[in-house]
Amino acid sequence: MEPDLVASVQESDITLLKSSEDIMEVAISVVLPRLLPLQIEIMVSGLINANPIVDIKDPEHPYSLEELKVISEDAIEVDNERSYVRVTFTPTVEHCSMATVIGLCLRVKLMRSLPSHYKMDIRVAPGTHATEAAVNKQLNDKERVAAALENPNLLDMVDECLAPSYA
Amino acid sequence: MEFLDANLELKEIQKLQGHTDRVWSIAWNPATAAANVPTVFASCSGDKTVRIWEQSPSTLSWDCKAVLEETHTRTVRSCAWSPSGKLLATASFDATTAIWENVGGDFECLSTLEGHENEVKCVSWNASGSLLATCGRDKTVWIWEVMPGNEFECIQVLQGHTQDVKMVRWHPTMDILFSCSYDNTVKVWWSEDDDGDWSCVQTLGESSYGHSSTVWSLDFNAKGDKLVTCSDDLTLKIWEADITMMQSGDGYAPWNHLCTLSGYHDRTIFSVHWSREGIIASGAADDAVRLFVQSKDGSMNEPSYQLLLKKEKAHEMDINSVQWCHGEEKRLLASASDDGTIKVWELATLS
């Protein structure tokens, strides 16, 4: 069955998201519990599999990244000489919180998979999202990311999202 | 400037390990680095502790003298010594600011300042040590008065920034407070009378040649008539004001943009510090330390600044803080990094 990210966010959440200033905080409390774990694993493993610089852990997945339309191979730029990675992803849902959550999971997965001296930039594909500048700014502010990840609830949820699940 | 003619290098004196997570900030104790007093500095980390480092008079190496732990329950983001060097203030993501006193080698927590709604990002003492300022993700700046018996009272909560406030710093000679933020601006806070209300008297934003992304840090030159700011927009900006006018009580003198140093950094600049002799040090997310000085050929009205030297791969990861030591003998610089280490450097002539 095809995963449907849109259906997982309810109308009341949308109102809350639109009036919220702190995107990441709302994302933590509202959106993350609804994100289907398998989707994140697919996105991220596909990213890593596409690039030989990291150890490949290759579980089988029923959906390709193209089918999910979240990440395509040319959306990943890797510069091994400068130890730099840039990931551009297209959130399938308009809500800023969902985009932030996906971006945060991507960042955590990369942090755990790449050597520590690698620099990374995560961003929403230009033109695909109404508040992309705001989302990109939060995702690339390492102090904000560090503070968010100190929230044990968020960390648990991110771990759950990144854990392989074959349900 | 004599620096431009000399053949200088930033020599690594020591690499200090001990913290088990990224080191966010360092602060040299202002009362030390005098003759016959061993140099001391504090560092704070994502490992929730603060470490005190002291230079041994015999070996000249820095050793960790104390670990301040079990007080903050989250990352300690910033630390600052009072001007007398007797107290240390530490700001944490746990939304508190702790005040410590050195009691015969042991550091005791005297007081915990509460009030911020979430992560406190920075703490700063004014020049006389009578006031303390803190700032945080709740977009506010708090001013605290130091009362007798080491009690602290919040005298005002300053609203104005529209986003996370990253850093606060008091002017070196006057009670004027500066704050910089995720909202891309620097705000100047001033109280006309001693007992009066503090208010924002100036905002250095994009419309006044300000930064186009998060401003992470700022510092002043020794005289206090120039200000340097650093940002996620990859530039350093120098500002100046008519300080003599302010000091003579003729009201507030605004800060004006003097120049922008662009093209030198390709990743976020997290820290900037101006030495007593006029060398600006920057620490950035590209793991490098850069030093800038005023150019010789700038005109009187339009001074310009240039790169003195660049230390690539100063650390293995992002540099979060650079701080000049105010000691007279050697030109020492300390740097703190995401790699969990602190390095002490000496700016010396190439041997």
Short mmCIF file of C-alpha atoms in Angstrom, two decimals:
data_model
loop_
_atom_site.label_atom_id
_atom_site.label_comp_id
_atom_site.label_asym_id
_atom_site.label_seq_id
_atom_site.Cartn_x
_atom_site.Cartn_y
_atom_site.Cartn_z
CA MET A 1 0.00 0.00 0.00
CA GLU A 2 1.37 3.36 -0.94
CA PRO A 3 2.23 5.54 2.07
CA ASP A 4 0.27 8.74 2.27
CA LEU A 5 1.95 11.50 4.19
CA VAL A 6 -0.87 13.95 3.63
CA ALA A 7 -3.51 11.83 5.31
CA SER A 8 -1.36 11.54 8.42
CA VAL A 9 -1.71 15.22 9.30
CA GLN A 10 -5.12 16.41 10.46
CA GLU A 11 -7.02 19.64 9.87
CA SER A 12 -6.56 20.87 13.46
CA ASP A 13 -2.84 20.38 13.10
CA ILE A 14 -2.81 22.56 10.00
CA THR A 15 -4.36 25.48 11.88
CA LEU A 16 -1.86 25.06 14.65
CA LEU A 17 1.04 24.85 12.24
CA LYS A 18 0.05 28.00 10.39
CA SER A 19 -0.07 30.09 13.53
CA SER A 20 3.07 28.69 15.06
CA GLU A 21 6.24 30.68 15.02
CA ASP A 22 8.56 28.03 16.23
CA ILE A 23 8.33 25.50 13.46
CA MET A 24 10.53 22.93 15.05
CA GLU A 25 8.73 22.88 18.37
CA VAL A 26 5.38 22.22 16.75
CA ALA A 27 6.95 19.63 14.50
CA ILE A 28 8.20 17.77 17.54
CA SER A 29 4.91 17.66 19.38
CA VAL A 30 2.45 17.26 16.55
CA VAL A 31 3.85 15.93 13.35
CA LEU A 32 6.59 13.53 14.29
CA PRO A 33 4.34 10.93 15.93
CA ARG A 34 2.42 10.65 12.70
CA LEU A 35 5.34 10.27 10.37
CA LEU A 36 5.54 6.77 9.02
CA PRO A 37 8.91 5.29 10.00
CA LEU A 38 9.36 3.37 6.81
CA GLN A 39 9.27 6.47 4.66
CA ILE A 40 12.18 8.06 6.45
CA GLU A 41 14.26 4.90 6.24
CA ILE A 42 13.61 4.63 2.54
CA MET A 43 14.58 8.22 1.89
CA VAL A 44 17.74 8.10 3.89
CA SER A 45 19.02 4.69 2.86
CA GLY A 46 18.49 5.60 -0.73
CA LEU A 47 20.61 8.67 -0.18
CA ILE A 48 23.42 6.72 1.37
CA ASN A 49 23.24 3.90 -1.18
CA ALA A 50 23.61 6.41 -3.97
CA ASN A 51 26.98 7.54 -2.71
CA PRO A 52 29.96 5.23 -2.24
CA ILE A 53 31.63 7.35 0.42
CA VAL A 54 29.73 5.81 3.28
CA ASP A 55 29.26 2.27 4.45
CA ILE A 56 26.29 0.82 2.73
CA LYS A 57 23.69 -0.91 4.75
CA ASP A 58 21.23 -2.13 2.24
CA PRO A 59 17.82 -3.32 3.42
CA GLU A 60 15.25 -4.13 0.78
CA HIS A 61 12.55 -1.55 0.25
CA PRO A 62 9.25 -1.79 -1.55
CA TYR A 63 9.32 1.81 -2.70
CA SER A 64 11.95 3.66 -4.64
CA LEU A 65 12.91 7.21 -3.85
CA GLU A 66 11.59 8.34 -7.20
CA GLU A 67 8.18 6.88 -6.38
CA LEU A 68 8.12 8.82 -3.15
CA LYS A 69 9.49 11.85 -4.99
CA VAL A 70 11.33 13.01 -1.91
CA ILE A 71 14.91 12.68 -3.01
CA SER A 72 16.40 12.04 -6.40
CA GLU A 73 20.02 11.12 -7.04
CA ASP A 74 20.95 14.50 -8.47
CA ALA A 75 19.66 16.13 -5.30
CA ILE A 76 22.68 14.86 -3.45
CA GLU A 77 25.92 16.72 -3.97
CA VAL A 78 29.03 15.19 -2.50
CA ASP A 79 32.49 16.71 -2.52
CA ASN A 80 34.87 14.20 -0.97
CA GLU A 81 37.89 16.45 -1.27
CA ARG A 82 36.27 19.17 0.77
CA SER A 83 34.33 16.68 2.92
CA TYR A 84 31.07 18.32 2.05
CA VAL A 85 27.56 17.00 1.42
CA ARG A 86 24.49 18.92 0.33
CA VAL A 87 21.07 17.33 0.29
CA THR A 88 18.09 18.88 -1.42
CA PHE A 89 14.80 17.25 -0.67
CA THR A 90 11.26 17.81 -1.86
CA PRO A 91 8.69 17.46 0.89
CA THR A 92 5.57 15.78 -0.40
CA VAL A 93 3.44 17.81 1.97
CA GLU A 94 3.02 21.59 2.14
CA HIS A 95 3.13 21.87 5.92
CA CYS A 96 6.32 23.47 7.14
CA SER A 97 6.51 21.23 10.18
CA MET A 98 6.58 18.10 8.10
CA ALA A 99 9.38 19.50 5.99
CA THR A 100 11.34 20.45 9.10
CA VAL A 101 10.89 17.01 10.60
CA ILE A 102 12.00 15.25 7.44
CA GLY A 103 14.98 17.57 7.20
CA LEU A 104 15.88 16.95 10.84
CA CYS A 105 15.75 13.18 10.41
CA LEU A 106 17.91 13.48 7.31
CA ARG A 107 20.44 15.54 9.24
CA VAL A 108 20.56 13.08 12.14
CA LYS A 109 20.96 10.10 9.83
CA LEU A 110 23.77 11.83 7.97
CA MET A 111 25.47 12.89 11.19
CA ARG A 112 25.46 9.28 12.31
CA SER A 113 26.61 7.87 8.99
CA LEU A 114 29.27 10.30 7.81
CA PRO A 115 32.72 10.85 9.35
CA SER A 116 32.50 13.63 11.94
CA HIS A 117 34.50 16.18 9.99
CA TYR A 118 32.00 16.24 7.11
CA LYS A 119 30.11 19.48 6.59
CA MET A 120 26.52 19.20 5.50
CA ASP A 121 23.78 21.47 4.29
CA ILE A 122 20.20 20.24 4.14
CA ARG A 123 17.67 22.23 2.24
CA VAL A 124 14.24 22.10 0.74
CA ALA A 125 14.23 22.09 -3.09
CA PRO A 126 13.80 25.70 -4.22
CA GLY A 127 10.32 26.57 -5.32
CA THR A 128 8.67 23.55 -3.75
CA HIS A 129 7.62 25.02 -0.46
CA ALA A 130 5.99 28.17 0.76
CA THR A 131 8.21 28.69 3.79
CA GLU A 132 11.36 27.06 2.45
CA ALA A 133 13.66 29.90 3.60
CA ALA A 134 12.40 29.60 7.18
CA VAL A 135 12.69 25.80 7.14
CA ASN A 136 16.20 25.89 5.62
CA LYS A 137 17.36 28.43 8.18
CA GLN A 138 16.28 26.29 11.13
CA LEU A 139 17.63 23.08 9.64
CA ASN A 140 21.06 24.63 9.11
CA ASP A 141 21.33 26.43 12.46
CA LYS A 142 23.37 23.91 14.40
CA GLU A 143 22.60 25.50 17.75
CA ARG A 144 18.84 25.14 17.13
CA VAL A 145 19.31 21.57 15.93
CA ALA A 146 21.46 20.72 18.96
CA ALA A 147 18.91 22.18 21.36
CA ALA A 148 16.03 20.34 19.65
CA LEU A 149 17.89 17.05 19.81
CA GLU A 150 18.40 17.48 23.58
CA ASN A 151 14.68 16.95 23.92
CA PRO A 152 14.53 13.25 24.79
CA ASN A 153 11.06 12.85 23.31
CA LEU A 154 12.20 14.19 19.98
CA LEU A 155 15.32 12.05 20.03
CA ASP A 156 13.27 8.93 20.75
CA MET A 157 10.96 9.73 17.89
CA VAL A 158 13.79 10.45 15.47
CA ASP A 159 15.39 7.15 16.47
CA GLU A 160 12.12 5.39 15.86
CA CYS A 161 11.79 7.03 12.48
CA LEU A 162 15.27 6.03 11.51
CA ALA A 163 15.05 2.45 12.77
CA PRO A 164 14.39 0.00 9.97
CA SER A 165 10.87 -1.33 10.12
CA TYR A 166 9.33 -3.86 7.87
CA ALA A 167 5.81 -3.86 9.26
CA MET B 1 50.11 48.77 11.75
CA GLU B 2 53.28 46.93 12.55
CA PHE B 3 51.56 43.55 12.23
CA LEU B 4 51.29 43.72 8.47
CA ASP B 5 55.04 44.08 8.06
CA ALA B 6 56.03 41.35 10.48
CA ASN B 7 56.25 37.71 9.46
CA LEU B 8 53.68 36.24 11.79
CA GLU B 9 52.27 32.79 12.43
CA LEU B 10 49.67 31.35 14.76
CA LYS B 11 51.59 28.69 16.62
CA GLU B 12 49.72 25.92 18.42
CA ILE B 13 50.90 25.93 22.04
CA GLN B 14 48.62 23.27 23.47
CA LYS B 15 45.58 21.15 22.68
CA LEU B 16 43.33 20.64 25.68
CA GLN B 17 41.10 17.60 25.86
CA GLY B 18 38.65 16.66 28.53
CA HIS B 19 35.19 17.70 27.46
CA THR B 20 33.17 14.81 26.08
CA ASP B 21 31.05 16.86 23.70
CA ARG B 22 31.46 20.02 21.62
CA VAL B 23 32.98 23.02 23.39
CA TRP B 24 30.81 26.09 22.84
CA SER B 25 32.60 28.92 24.64
CA ILE B 26 35.74 29.98 26.45
CA ALA B 27 36.40 32.89 28.77
CA TRP B 28 39.76 34.07 30.09
CA ASN B 29 39.69 35.17 33.73
CA PRO B 30 40.45 38.93 33.61
CA ALA B 31 42.17 38.93 36.99
CA THR B 32 44.75 36.44 35.87
CA ALA B 33 47.43 36.78 33.20
CA ALA B 34 49.04 39.41 35.36
CA ALA B 35 52.62 39.02 36.48
CA ASN B 36 53.03 36.08 38.87
CA VAL B 37 49.39 35.08 38.60
CA PRO B 38 48.80 31.84 36.66
CA THR B 39 46.56 32.33 33.63
CA VAL B 40 43.11 30.82 34.03
CA PHE B 41 40.24 30.30 31.61
CA ALA B 42 36.87 28.59 31.71
CA SER B 43 35.26 26.49 28.99
CA CYS B 44 31.71 25.21 28.66
CA SER B 45 30.29 22.33 26.67
CA GLY B 46 27.48 20.21 25.32
CA ASP B 47 28.57 17.68 27.96
CA LYS B 48 26.73 19.90 30.51
CA THR B 49 29.92 20.82 32.36
CA VAL B 50 32.19 23.80 32.76
CA ARG B 51 35.94 23.23 33.07
CA ILE B 52 38.45 25.56 34.67
CA TRP B 53 41.94 25.46 33.19
CA GLU B 54 45.01 26.91 34.87
CA GLN B 55 48.51 27.33 33.56
CA SER B 56 51.19 25.69 35.70
CA PRO B 57 53.96 28.19 36.54
CA SER B 58 56.60 25.47 36.28
CA THR B 59 55.60 23.49 33.18
CA LEU B 60 53.69 26.38 31.53
CA SER B 61 51.04 23.94 30.36
CA TRP B 62 47.36 24.31 31.12
CA ASP B 63 45.78 21.67 33.33
CA CYS B 64 42.15 21.16 34.19
CA LYS B 65 41.78 22.38 37.77
CA ALA B 66 38.07 21.88 38.23
CA VAL B 67 35.01 20.42 36.54
CA LEU B 68 31.76 22.16 37.41
CA GLU B 69 29.15 19.48 37.00
CA GLU B 70 25.80 18.29 38.30
CA THR B 71 24.31 21.75 38.21
CA HIS B 72 23.21 22.34 34.65
CA THR B 73 21.02 19.61 33.22
CA ARG B 74 21.62 20.49 29.58
CA THR B 75 24.30 22.02 27.33
CA VAL B 76 26.21 24.89 28.92
CA ARG B 77 26.36 27.41 26.10
CA SER B 78 28.22 30.42 27.48
CA CYS B 79 30.43 31.42 30.41
CA ALA B 80 31.65 34.80 31.59
CA TRP B 81 33.85 35.96 34.48
CA SER B 82 32.92 39.03 36.48
CA PRO B 83 35.41 41.92 35.98
CA SER B 84 37.01 41.16 39.37
CA GLY B 85 37.53 37.56 38.29
CA LYS B 86 35.87 36.31 41.47
CA LEU B 87 32.59 35.11 40.00
CA LEU B 88 31.78 32.98 36.96
CA ALA B 89 28.37 33.07 35.29
CA THR B 90 27.30 30.13 33.13
CA ALA B 91 24.31 30.09 30.78
CA SER B 92 22.59 26.86 29.80
CA PHE B 93 19.99 25.32 27.50
CA ASP B 94 18.29 24.22 30.73
CA ALA B 95 16.93 27.80 30.85
CA THR B 96 19.01 28.83 33.88
CA THR B 97 22.11 30.91 34.50
CA ALA B 98 24.33 29.79 37.36
CA ILE B 99 26.69 32.02 39.34
CA TRP B 100 29.79 30.33 40.77
CA GLU B 101 32.40 31.50 43.23
CA ASN B 102 35.91 30.16 43.64
CA VAL B 103 36.18 29.11 47.28
CA GLY B 104 39.73 27.93 47.82
CA GLY B 105 40.02 26.01 44.59
CA ASP B 106 36.50 24.61 44.67
CA PHE B 107 33.79 26.29 42.73
CA GLU B 108 30.50 26.64 44.55
CA CYS B 109 27.25 27.52 42.88
CA LEU B 110 25.99 30.60 44.73
CA SER B 111 22.86 31.26 42.81
CA THR B 112 20.70 30.08 39.93
CA LEU B 113 18.94 32.71 37.86
CA GLU B 114 15.63 31.56 36.45
CA GLY B 115 13.17 33.28 34.22
CA HIS B 116 13.92 32.55 30.60
CA GLU B 117 11.30 30.34 29.01
CA ASN B 118 13.76 28.14 27.20
CA GLU B 119 17.45 27.89 26.24
CA VAL B 120 19.70 30.69 27.55
CA LYS B 121 22.33 31.37 24.92
CA CYS B 122 24.67 33.94 26.44
CA VAL B 123 25.60 35.83 29.61
CA SER B 124 27.66 39.02 29.94
CA TRP B 125 28.82 41.28 32.81
CA ASN B 126 29.06 45.05 32.44
CA ALA B 127 32.42 46.79 32.93
CA SER B 128 31.90 47.52 36.63
CA GLY B 129 30.39 44.16 37.47
CA SER B 130 27.17 45.72 38.76
CA LEU B 131 24.95 44.34 36.01
CA LEU B 132 24.51 41.04 34.23
CA ALA B 133 22.69 40.40 30.94
CA THR B 134 21.34 37.14 29.54
CA CYS B 135 19.52 36.26 26.32
CA GLY B 136 17.84 33.26 24.79
CA ARG B 137 15.60 31.51 22.30
CA ASP B 138 12.57 33.10 23.94
CA LYS B 139 13.61 36.28 22.03
CA THR B 140 14.23 38.27 25.19
CA VAL B 141 17.20 39.93 26.82
CA TRP B 142 17.19 40.09 30.63
CA ILE B 143 19.10 42.63 32.71
CA TRP B 144 19.99 41.59 36.25
CA GLU B 145 21.33 43.77 39.03
CA VAL B 146 24.01 42.41 41.33
CA MET B 147 22.82 43.02 44.88
CA PRO B 148 24.81 42.78 48.11
CA GLY B 149 25.45 39.26 49.28
CA ASN B 150 25.68 37.99 45.70
CA GLU B 151 21.95 38.17 45.17
CA PHE B 152 20.68 38.86 41.68
CA GLU B 153 17.50 40.67 40.81
CA CYS B 154 16.01 40.98 37.38
CA ILE B 155 15.44 44.67 36.74
CA GLN B 156 14.03 44.39 33.25
CA VAL B 157 13.08 42.01 30.45
CA LEU B 158 13.79 43.56 27.06
CA GLN B 159 11.51 42.62 24.19
CA GLY B 160 12.20 43.63 20.65
CA HIS B 161 13.99 40.90 18.81
CA THR B 162 11.61 38.85 16.68
CA GLN B 163 13.64 35.65 16.93
CA ASP B 164 16.17 33.70 19.00
CA VAL B 165 18.78 36.02 20.58
CA LYS B 166 22.22 34.47 20.14
CA MET B 167 24.52 36.74 22.11
CA VAL B 168 24.67 39.76 24.41
CA ARG B 169 27.65 41.91 25.24
CA TRP B 170 28.10 45.09 27.29
CA HIS B 171 30.09 48.00 25.91
CA PRO B 172 33.62 48.02 27.45
CA THR B 173 33.37 51.48 29.04
CA MET B 174 29.70 52.47 29.21
CA ASP B 175 26.53 50.75 30.37
CA ILE B 176 25.17 50.17 26.89
CA LEU B 177 24.02 46.67 25.99
CA PHE B 178 24.26 45.01 22.57
CA SER B 179 22.42 41.91 21.45
CA CYS B 180 22.51 39.95 18.21
CA SER B 181 19.96 37.57 16.84
CA TYR B 182 18.59 34.94 14.46
CA ASP B 183 16.41 37.82 13.21
CA ASN B 184 19.54 39.16 11.43
CA THR B 185 19.78 42.30 13.54
CA VAL B 186 21.93 43.79 16.27
CA LYS B 187 20.05 45.83 18.86
CA VAL B 188 21.45 48.51 21.13
CA TRP B 189 19.82 48.96 24.55
CA TRP B 190 20.31 52.04 26.70
CA SER B 191 18.90 53.62 29.80
CA GLU B 192 19.10 57.40 29.86
CA ASP B 193 18.96 57.74 33.64
CA ASP B 194 20.46 55.50 36.26
CA ASP B 195 17.06 54.40 37.47
CA GLY B 196 15.33 54.65 34.17
CA ASP B 197 13.92 52.07 31.85
CA TRP B 198 16.09 50.40 29.29
CA SER B 199 14.91 50.62 25.71
CA CYS B 200 16.16 49.77 22.27
CA VAL B 201 17.77 52.93 20.93
CA GLN B 202 19.04 51.46 17.70
CA THR B 203 18.63 48.41 15.47
CA LEU B 204 21.38 47.55 13.02
CA GLY B 205 19.40 45.78 10.34
CA GLU B 206 19.56 45.12 6.64
CA SER B 207 18.33 48.62 5.84
CA SER B 208 21.32 50.14 7.63
CA TYR B 209 23.93 47.98 5.84
CA GLY B 210 23.38 45.22 8.34
CA HIS B 211 23.61 41.47 7.99
CA SER B 212 21.35 39.33 5.79
CA SER B 213 21.33 36.28 8.04
CA THR B 214 21.75 35.31 11.72
CA VAL B 215 24.23 37.48 13.59
CA TRP B 216 26.17 35.14 15.88
CA SER B 217 28.60 37.33 17.77
CA LEU B 218 30.01 40.82 18.27
CA ASP B 219 32.92 42.52 20.00
CA PHE B 220 34.43 45.98 20.55
CA ASN B 221 37.88 47.42 20.06
CA ALA B 222 39.77 48.48 23.19
CA LYS B 223 38.67 52.11 22.94
CA GLY B 224 35.04 51.15 22.47
CA ASP B 225 34.44 53.35 19.44
CA LYS B 226 34.34 50.45 16.98
CA LEU B 227 32.23 47.30 16.86
CA VAL B 228 32.69 44.12 14.81
CA THR B 229 29.82 41.71 14.10
CA CYS B 230 29.91 38.27 12.44
CA SER B 231 27.17 36.34 10.72
CA ASP B 232 25.81 33.31 8.92
CA ASP B 233 25.82 35.59 5.85
CA LEU B 234 29.59 34.91 5.69
CA THR B 235 30.67 38.49 6.40
CA LEU B 236 32.20 40.53 9.20
CA LYS B 237 30.98 44.09 9.54
CA ILE B 238 32.74 46.95 11.29
CA TRP B 239 30.72 49.79 12.80
CA GLU B 240 31.72 52.98 14.55
CA ALA B 241 30.19 55.60 16.83
CA ASP B 242 31.10 58.95 18.34
CA ILE B 243 31.91 57.64 21.77
CA THR B 244 33.28 60.92 23.14
CA MET B 245 29.90 62.49 22.51
CA MET B 246 28.21 59.76 24.52
CA GLN B 247 30.79 59.83 27.29
CA SER B 248 30.33 63.56 27.75
CA GLY B 249 26.65 62.99 28.34
CA ASP B 250 25.39 64.50 25.09
CA GLY B 251 22.92 61.74 24.51
CA TYR B 252 23.02 58.67 22.36
CA ALA B 253 25.39 58.55 19.38
CA PRO B 254 24.31 56.06 16.72
CA TRP B 255 26.50 53.35 15.29
CA ASN B 256 27.27 53.61 11.58
CA HIS B 257 28.44 50.97 9.19
CA LEU B 258 32.12 51.42 8.37
CA CYS B 259 32.95 48.44 6.18
CA THR B 260 32.04 44.85 5.33
CA LEU B 261 34.64 42.09 5.07
CA SER B 262 33.27 39.64 2.53
CA GLY B 263 34.81 36.91 0.42
CA TYR B 264 37.00 35.63 3.24
CA HIS B 265 34.73 33.03 4.80
CA ASP B 266 32.73 30.33 3.04
CA ARG B 267 30.83 28.99 6.01
CA THR B 268 29.08 30.52 9.00
CA ILE B 269 31.24 32.69 11.26
CA PHE B 270 30.38 31.85 14.86
CA SER B 271 32.76 34.00 16.83
CA VAL B 272 34.70 37.23 16.59
CA HIS B 273 37.05 38.84 19.13
CA TRP B 274 39.04 42.07 19.01
CA SER B 275 42.43 42.11 20.78
CA ARG B 276 43.65 45.10 22.79
CA GLU B 277 46.16 45.80 20.03
CA GLY B 278 43.52 45.83 17.31
CA ILE B 279 43.67 42.35 15.78
CA ILE B 280 40.26 40.87 14.97
CA ALA B 281 40.12 37.07 15.25
CA SER B 282 37.27 35.08 13.69
CA GLY B 283 36.29 31.45 14.22
CA ALA B 284 34.13 29.75 11.60
CA ALA B 285 32.36 26.58 10.53
CA ASP B 286 35.12 25.85 8.01
CA ASP B 287 37.45 24.93 10.89
CA ALA B 288 39.68 27.96 10.31
CA VAL B 289 40.81 30.90 12.42
CA ARG B 290 41.37 34.18 10.58
CA LEU B 291 43.03 37.36 11.79
CA PHE B 292 42.25 40.80 10.39
CA VAL B 293 43.88 44.18 11.00
CA GLN B 294 43.29 47.71 9.83
CA SER B 295 45.00 48.44 6.51
CA LYS B 296 47.75 50.97 6.30
CA ASP B 297 46.47 52.53 3.12
CA GLY B 298 42.87 53.19 4.13
CA SER B 299 42.06 56.88 4.31
CA MET B 300 41.27 58.64 7.56
CA ASN B 301 37.58 58.74 6.80
CA GLU B 302 37.32 55.26 5.33
CA PRO B 303 39.58 52.85 7.14
CA SER B 304 39.74 49.44 5.59
CA TYR B 305 40.64 46.09 7.01
CA GLN B 306 42.57 43.22 5.55
CA LEU B 307 43.40 39.60 6.27
CA LEU B 308 46.58 39.26 8.35
CA LEU B 309 46.64 35.48 8.34
CA LYS B 310 44.45 32.40 7.96
CA LYS B 311 44.98 29.24 9.98
CA GLU B 312 43.26 26.45 8.02
CA LYS B 313 42.29 23.26 9.78
CA ALA B 314 42.90 24.93 13.13
CA HIS B 315 40.48 22.29 14.43
CA GLU B 316 38.92 19.17 12.92
CA MET B 317 35.43 20.57 13.15
CA ASP B 318 33.59 23.90 13.44
CA ILE B 319 35.12 26.56 15.65
CA ASN B 320 32.54 27.98 18.06
CA SER B 321 34.60 30.51 19.99
CA VAL B 322 37.85 32.47 19.68
CA GLN B 323 39.10 34.60 22.57
CA TRP B 324 42.24 36.67 22.93
CA CYS B 325 43.93 36.54 26.31
CA HIS B 326 44.37 40.03 27.75
CA GLY B 327 47.80 39.24 29.17
CA GLU B 328 50.61 41.63 28.39
CA GLU B 329 53.49 39.26 27.76
CA LYS B 330 52.44 37.01 24.91
CA ARG B 331 49.70 37.28 22.29
CA LEU B 332 47.63 34.25 23.19
CA LEU B 333 44.42 33.13 21.53
CA ALA B 334 42.16 30.30 22.67
CA SER B 335 39.76 28.48 20.32
CA ALA B 336 36.95 26.04 21.11
CA SER B 337 35.50 23.52 18.70
CA ASP B 338 32.80 20.96 17.89
CA ASP B 339 35.64 18.42 18.01
CA GLY B 340 35.56 18.69 21.82
CA THR B 341 38.96 20.30 22.14
CA ILE B 342 40.32 23.70 23.07
CA LYS B 343 43.53 25.00 21.57
CA VAL B 344 45.80 27.72 22.86
CA TRP B 345 47.72 29.58 20.17
CA GLU B 346 50.46 32.16 20.22
CA LEU B 347 50.74 34.85 17.58
CA ALA B 348 54.49 35.03 17.11
CA THR B 349 57.06 35.92 14.50
CA LEU B 350 57.99 33.02 12.26
CA SER B 351 61.03 31.29 13.68
#
